Amino acid sequence: MKKSALKKQQPVRVAIIGTGSMAPYHVERYVAIPGCQVVAACDVVLDRARAFCEKHNIPAAYGSVGEMLAAEGDEIDAVSVVTQDPFHMPVALQCLRAGKHVLCEKPLAVNYPDARKMLAAAKRAGVIHMVNFSYRNWPCIQAATQAIRRGDIGEIRHVEASYLQAWLASKVWGDWKTNVHWLWRLSTGHGSKGVLGDVGVHILDYATYPAGPLREVYCRLKTFPKAPGNKIGEYKLDANDSAVLNVEFANGALGVIHTSRCVGGHANRLALKIAGTKGTISMDSEVSTTSYRECRGPGLDKAEWRDVPCKPVPNNYERFIAAIRSGKPGEPDFARGAEIQKVLDACFKSNKERKPVRL
Ligand SMILES: NC(=O)c1ccc[n+]([C@@H]2O[C@H](COP(=O)([O-])OP(=O)(O)OC[C@H]3O[C@@H](n4cnc5c(N)ncnc54)[C@H](O)[C@@H]3O)[C@@H](O)[C@H]2O)c1
């Protein structure tokens, strides 16, 4: 860390970049942290930034990152980048050049080379850099990861991971056809990498954080017909809606990882099963995020499962602010974001060539 850490008693002043649907979560989490203040927000749609600032009691609204950095300068310590995916890189690079700590939304970039550029820039700036893989905030994934690292289930042999959403098959989150907030996610021309880039990154992080990195992927992607001419207004609906990955882990385990926006009945469900030589761990967010189940020890031979309660864990925003205060790196960082991006690039190559790709 080149940039000196902030003293414990000093406030950490954060700005929000992009004031769309995810931005309120950032503000709510930051203001809940003692000594953390949200001092400004900006959006290319200035009126949106103004309304957002008014609603969340943020003193200053701007229409561009440049204006905000020029006006606020030293009054901002850190930023949250909450724009649509293709703008993460230019916005983050601009803020890194200005020496700001950056928490960037996922996916870190739109491809691995861009993610590497962001990592290099963050290292050069000597600031804290994190990517918002939000499911790290769940106690179950942290506790299960520790259990696996302790060797509780032995050597990993098999992994089953899925992230299912329903918003294309229902109106559970409103009508996607009339909301630009959903439409850009369906259009490669608007920078979307489909369900794989949107929530596939989450399940890849969720599965490989406890089970270890991947060695090979064989991926199938599918885009389903959704509207006449597969177009709504300026949005060409060509991004993938379902992704199915056959994977091999570096530790030799095999796995299946899949994700879709077309699974009615599951608004937002993450499920993960990791089986080892001494037992199996299972998590299902529709059951609990504060406990997981395991079958091991005396229960193994009877196929008996027990619930394992988990201690609360700090969320990504708390970890980001703590890292700024301590000067020690925060996790998950841009290196992790880039690692996941590399898997994404391999998935697109595999789908295109219809064959497995080594990582
Ligand atoms: N971590 C999570 O669980 C999670 C959940 C939802 C969304 N996200 C991510 O958050 C990001 C934003 O998603 P959203 O649903 O809020 O999108 P959104 O479309 O609702 O909002 C994005 C906002 O960014 C603004 N913007 C675009 N370029 C900008 C720029 N250069 N400077 C300032 N503002 C700019 C847009 O005008 C828009 O208001 C996406 O990358 C998405 O993948 C993450």
Short mmCIF file of N, CA, C and O in Angstrom, two decimals, residues 158-161 196 204 214-221 243-249 253-259 343 346-347 350-351 355-359:
data_model
loop_
_atom_site.label_atom_id
_atom_site.label_comp_id
_atom_site.label_asym_id
_atom_site.label_seq_id
_atom_site.Cartn_x
_atom_site.Cartn_y
_atom_site.Cartn_z
N HIS A 158 -16.43 -33.47 -6.05
CA HIS A 158 -17.57 -33.13 -6.90
C HIS A 158 -18.25 -31.85 -6.41
O HIS A 158 -18.42 -31.67 -5.20
N VAL A 159 -18.61 -30.99 -7.37
CA VAL A 159 -19.23 -29.69 -7.02
C VAL A 159 -20.47 -29.47 -7.89
O VAL A 159 -20.44 -29.71 -9.10
N GLU A 160 -21.53 -29.03 -7.25
CA GLU A 160 -22.77 -28.71 -7.97
C GLU A 160 -23.18 -27.31 -7.54
O GLU A 160 -23.43 -27.10 -6.35
N ALA A 161 -23.22 -26.36 -8.49
CA ALA A 161 -23.51 -24.97 -8.12
C ALA A 161 -24.51 -24.38 -9.10
O ALA A 161 -24.39 -24.57 -10.31
N LEU A 196 -24.40 -14.84 -17.81
CA LEU A 196 -23.07 -15.29 -17.37
C LEU A 196 -22.30 -14.13 -16.75
O LEU A 196 -21.68 -14.27 -15.69
N LEU A 204 -19.72 -18.22 -9.96
CA LEU A 204 -18.33 -18.67 -10.14
C LEU A 204 -17.50 -18.31 -8.91
O LEU A 204 -16.69 -19.12 -8.44
N LEU A 214 -10.53 -23.08 -11.04
CA LEU A 214 -10.86 -24.01 -12.12
C LEU A 214 -9.64 -24.24 -13.00
O LEU A 214 -8.78 -23.37 -13.15
N ARG A 215 -9.60 -25.44 -13.61
CA ARG A 215 -8.52 -25.77 -14.56
C ARG A 215 -9.07 -25.77 -15.99
O ARG A 215 -8.38 -25.46 -16.94
N GLU A 216 -10.35 -26.13 -16.12
CA GLU A 216 -10.92 -26.26 -17.47
C GLU A 216 -12.43 -26.00 -17.44
O GLU A 216 -13.09 -26.36 -16.47
N VAL A 217 -12.93 -25.37 -18.50
CA VAL A 217 -14.39 -25.18 -18.61
C VAL A 217 -14.88 -25.63 -19.99
O VAL A 217 -14.20 -25.46 -20.99
N TYR A 218 -16.08 -26.19 -19.96
CA TYR A 218 -16.79 -26.51 -21.21
C TYR A 218 -18.16 -25.87 -21.04
O TYR A 218 -18.95 -26.30 -20.19
N CYS A 219 -18.42 -24.84 -21.82
CA CYS A 219 -19.59 -24.00 -21.54
C CYS A 219 -20.57 -23.97 -22.72
O CYS A 219 -20.15 -23.88 -23.87
N ARG A 220 -21.84 -24.03 -22.41
CA ARG A 220 -22.89 -23.79 -23.40
C ARG A 220 -23.71 -22.58 -22.97
O ARG A 220 -24.10 -22.49 -21.81
N LEU A 221 -23.93 -21.68 -23.91
CA LEU A 221 -24.74 -20.49 -23.64
C LEU A 221 -25.94 -20.49 -24.56
O LEU A 221 -25.85 -20.98 -25.69
N ALA A 243 -26.75 -20.32 -18.96
CA ALA A 243 -25.36 -20.79 -19.14
C ALA A 243 -25.17 -22.08 -18.34
O ALA A 243 -25.59 -22.16 -17.18
N VAL A 244 -24.58 -23.07 -19.00
CA VAL A 244 -24.31 -24.35 -18.34
C VAL A 244 -22.84 -24.68 -18.52
O VAL A 244 -22.34 -24.73 -19.65
N LEU A 245 -22.14 -24.87 -17.41
CA LEU A 245 -20.70 -25.12 -17.46
C LEU A 245 -20.39 -26.50 -16.87
O LEU A 245 -20.84 -26.81 -15.77
N ASN A 246 -19.63 -27.26 -17.62
CA ASN A 246 -18.98 -28.46 -17.11
C ASN A 246 -17.58 -28.05 -16.72
O ASN A 246 -16.87 -27.50 -17.57
N VAL A 247 -17.15 -28.28 -15.50
CA VAL A 247 -15.84 -27.75 -15.12
C VAL A 247 -14.97 -28.82 -14.46
O VAL A 247 -15.47 -29.79 -13.91
N GLU A 248 -13.65 -28.58 -14.56
CA GLU A 248 -12.70 -29.36 -13.77
C GLU A 248 -11.93 -28.37 -12.90
O GLU A 248 -11.49 -27.32 -13.39
N PHE A 249 -11.81 -28.69 -11.63
CA PHE A 249 -11.08 -27.82 -10.71
C PHE A 249 -9.59 -28.18 -10.75
O PHE A 249 -9.22 -29.31 -11.12
N ALA A 253 -11.19 -32.14 -8.92
CA ALA A 253 -12.63 -32.38 -8.80
C ALA A 253 -13.36 -31.99 -10.09
O ALA A 253 -12.89 -31.13 -10.84
N LEU A 254 -14.50 -32.63 -10.31
CA LEU A 254 -15.37 -32.24 -11.43
C LEU A 254 -16.55 -31.47 -10.88
O LEU A 254 -16.90 -31.61 -9.71
N GLY A 255 -17.18 -30.69 -11.75
CA GLY A 255 -18.33 -29.94 -11.27
C GLY A 255 -19.24 -29.48 -12.38
O GLY A 255 -18.87 -29.49 -13.56
N VAL A 256 -20.43 -29.09 -11.97
CA VAL A 256 -21.41 -28.49 -12.88
C VAL A 256 -21.82 -27.16 -12.27
O VAL A 256 -22.19 -27.10 -11.10
N ILE A 257 -21.71 -26.11 -13.08
CA ILE A 257 -22.10 -24.77 -12.60
C ILE A 257 -23.09 -24.23 -13.63
O ILE A 257 -22.78 -24.23 -14.82
N HIS A 258 -24.27 -23.83 -13.17
CA HIS A 258 -25.21 -23.30 -14.16
C HIS A 258 -26.01 -22.14 -13.62
O HIS A 258 -26.14 -21.96 -12.41
N THR A 259 -26.49 -21.33 -14.57
CA THR A 259 -27.24 -20.14 -14.18
C THR A 259 -28.24 -19.78 -15.26
O THR A 259 -28.00 -20.03 -16.45
N VAL A 343 -12.18 -16.66 -16.41
CA VAL A 343 -13.07 -17.81 -16.59
C VAL A 343 -14.19 -17.45 -17.57
O VAL A 343 -14.54 -18.24 -18.46
N ALA A 346 -13.00 -17.56 -21.06
CA ALA A 346 -12.85 -18.97 -21.47
C ALA A 346 -14.21 -19.58 -21.80
O ALA A 346 -14.34 -20.38 -22.74
N CYS A 347 -15.24 -19.18 -21.05
CA CYS A 347 -16.59 -19.69 -21.31
C CYS A 347 -17.07 -19.26 -22.69
O CYS A 347 -17.66 -20.05 -23.45
N SER A 350 -15.19 -21.24 -25.26
CA SER A 350 -15.65 -22.63 -25.27
C SER A 350 -17.00 -22.74 -25.99
O SER A 350 -17.20 -23.64 -26.81
N ASN A 351 -17.91 -21.83 -25.69
CA ASN A 351 -19.23 -21.87 -26.33
C ASN A 351 -19.11 -21.69 -27.84
O ASN A 351 -19.77 -22.38 -28.61
N LYS A 355 -15.99 -26.57 -27.53
CA LYS A 355 -15.04 -27.51 -26.95
C LYS A 355 -14.52 -26.97 -25.62
O LYS A 355 -14.62 -25.76 -25.35
N PRO A 356 -13.93 -27.85 -24.78
CA PRO A 356 -13.41 -27.39 -23.49
C PRO A 356 -12.24 -26.44 -23.67
O PRO A 356 -11.50 -26.54 -24.66
N VAL A 357 -12.08 -25.52 -22.74
CA VAL A 357 -10.97 -24.56 -22.78
C VAL A 357 -10.19 -24.65 -21.47
O VAL A 357 -10.78 -24.59 -20.39
N ARG A 358 -8.87 -24.79 -21.58
CA ARG A 358 -8.00 -24.82 -20.39
C ARG A 358 -7.79 -23.40 -19.90
O ARG A 358 -7.69 -22.47 -20.69
N LEU A 359 -7.69 -23.24 -18.59
CA LEU A 359 -7.48 -21.91 -18.03
C LEU A 359 -6.01 -21.67 -17.69
O LEU A 359 -5.28 -22.60 -17.46
#
